[in-house]
């Protein structure tokens, strides 16, 4: 057999493998880490399969690949992950370093509240106009387990989607711009008594929402009901009818910053519509 190529998204590879099957090309796949997948085809099929693979690399999330999976009835992943079914630790290790770093800092700071003096830690990291580093640090401060887990789950999922589809520097731009803008907005509109990654999460939401609109040929990152729920949640926060206090202005300006980065990315890449 001959190597057709490798790709870093097993779910996307599932689609192209099913697509090749619809053209009478059978392939085998192999992955040592559950992330980078290598596709092999018979030597006599290589010349026929190669153009399809190049089309896949140019547009790996085209709907025709998911449609191919539906046509042949493929509903399971062909990748056998090592050891446990979830493999959360190994999957986390394979994530981009920025996703790992922000997650680790957030967890460490939250745990430190129970080990050291929480007020001293918060006062050192909360927004302070005279300390530029604190224009970013409120994003990694969390005040409860649910608050922490909710933000980190979205941060990791949406962040990985952004890296896979738009690259690391796009995620970095989303994180830095949204942390800066959302923290400044919350401080100017309310006060410095806030914290959490939710402004960044709403920026990721905004980016993924607009990205899917600008690139309709790719599989949407988020469904419309989920986007609608998150937007309604933000509106309810402004209406002050929820049982928790939220940094509403951070959410709004985080969302707007993520939307802006999506439009800028489309302009720079030259692929926006």
CSV table of C-alpha atoms in Angstrom, one decimal, residues 7-18 29-31 33-39 56 61 69 76-81 91 94 160 164:
chain,number,residue,atom,x,y,z
A,7,UNK,CA,-4.3,15.1,8.6
A,8,UNK,CA,-4.8,16.3,12.2
A,9,UNK,CA,-8.6,15.9,12.5
A,10,UNK,CA,-9.7,12.2,12.8
A,11,UNK,CA,-13.4,13.2,12.3
A,12,UNK,CA,-12.6,15.0,9.1
A,13,UNK,CA,-10.5,12.1,7.8
A,14,UNK,CA,-13.5,9.8,8.5
A,15,UNK,CA,-15.4,11.9,6.0
A,16,UNK,CA,-12.8,11.8,3.2
A,17,UNK,CA,-12.3,8.0,3.7
A,18,UNK,CA,-16.0,7.5,3.3
A,29,UNK,CA,-5.9,4.5,8.3
A,30,UNK,CA,-3.4,4.5,11.1
A,31,UNK,CA,-2.8,6.8,14.1
A,33,UNK,CA,-1.7,9.4,19.0
A,34,UNK,CA,-5.3,9.5,18.1
A,35,UNK,CA,-4.9,12.9,16.5
A,36,UNK,CA,-2.6,12.7,13.4
A,37,UNK,CA,-4.2,10.2,11.0
A,38,UNK,CA,-2.4,8.7,8.1
A,39,UNK,CA,-4.4,7.3,5.1
A,56,UNK,CA,-9.8,17.5,0.9
A,61,UNK,CA,-14.9,20.5,6.1
A,69,UNK,CA,-20.6,9.3,5.6
A,76,UNK,CA,-18.4,5.4,14.2
A,77,UNK,CA,-14.9,6.5,14.3
A,78,UNK,CA,-12.3,4.2,12.8
A,79,UNK,CA,-9.6,5.5,15.2
A,80,UNK,CA,-8.9,3.3,18.2
A,81,UNK,CA,-7.7,5.5,21.0
A,91,UNK,CA,-6.3,14.5,24.6
A,94,UNK,CA,-2.3,17.0,22.4
A,160,UNK,CA,-9.4,23.7,19.4
A,164,UNK,CA,-7.9,23.5,13.5
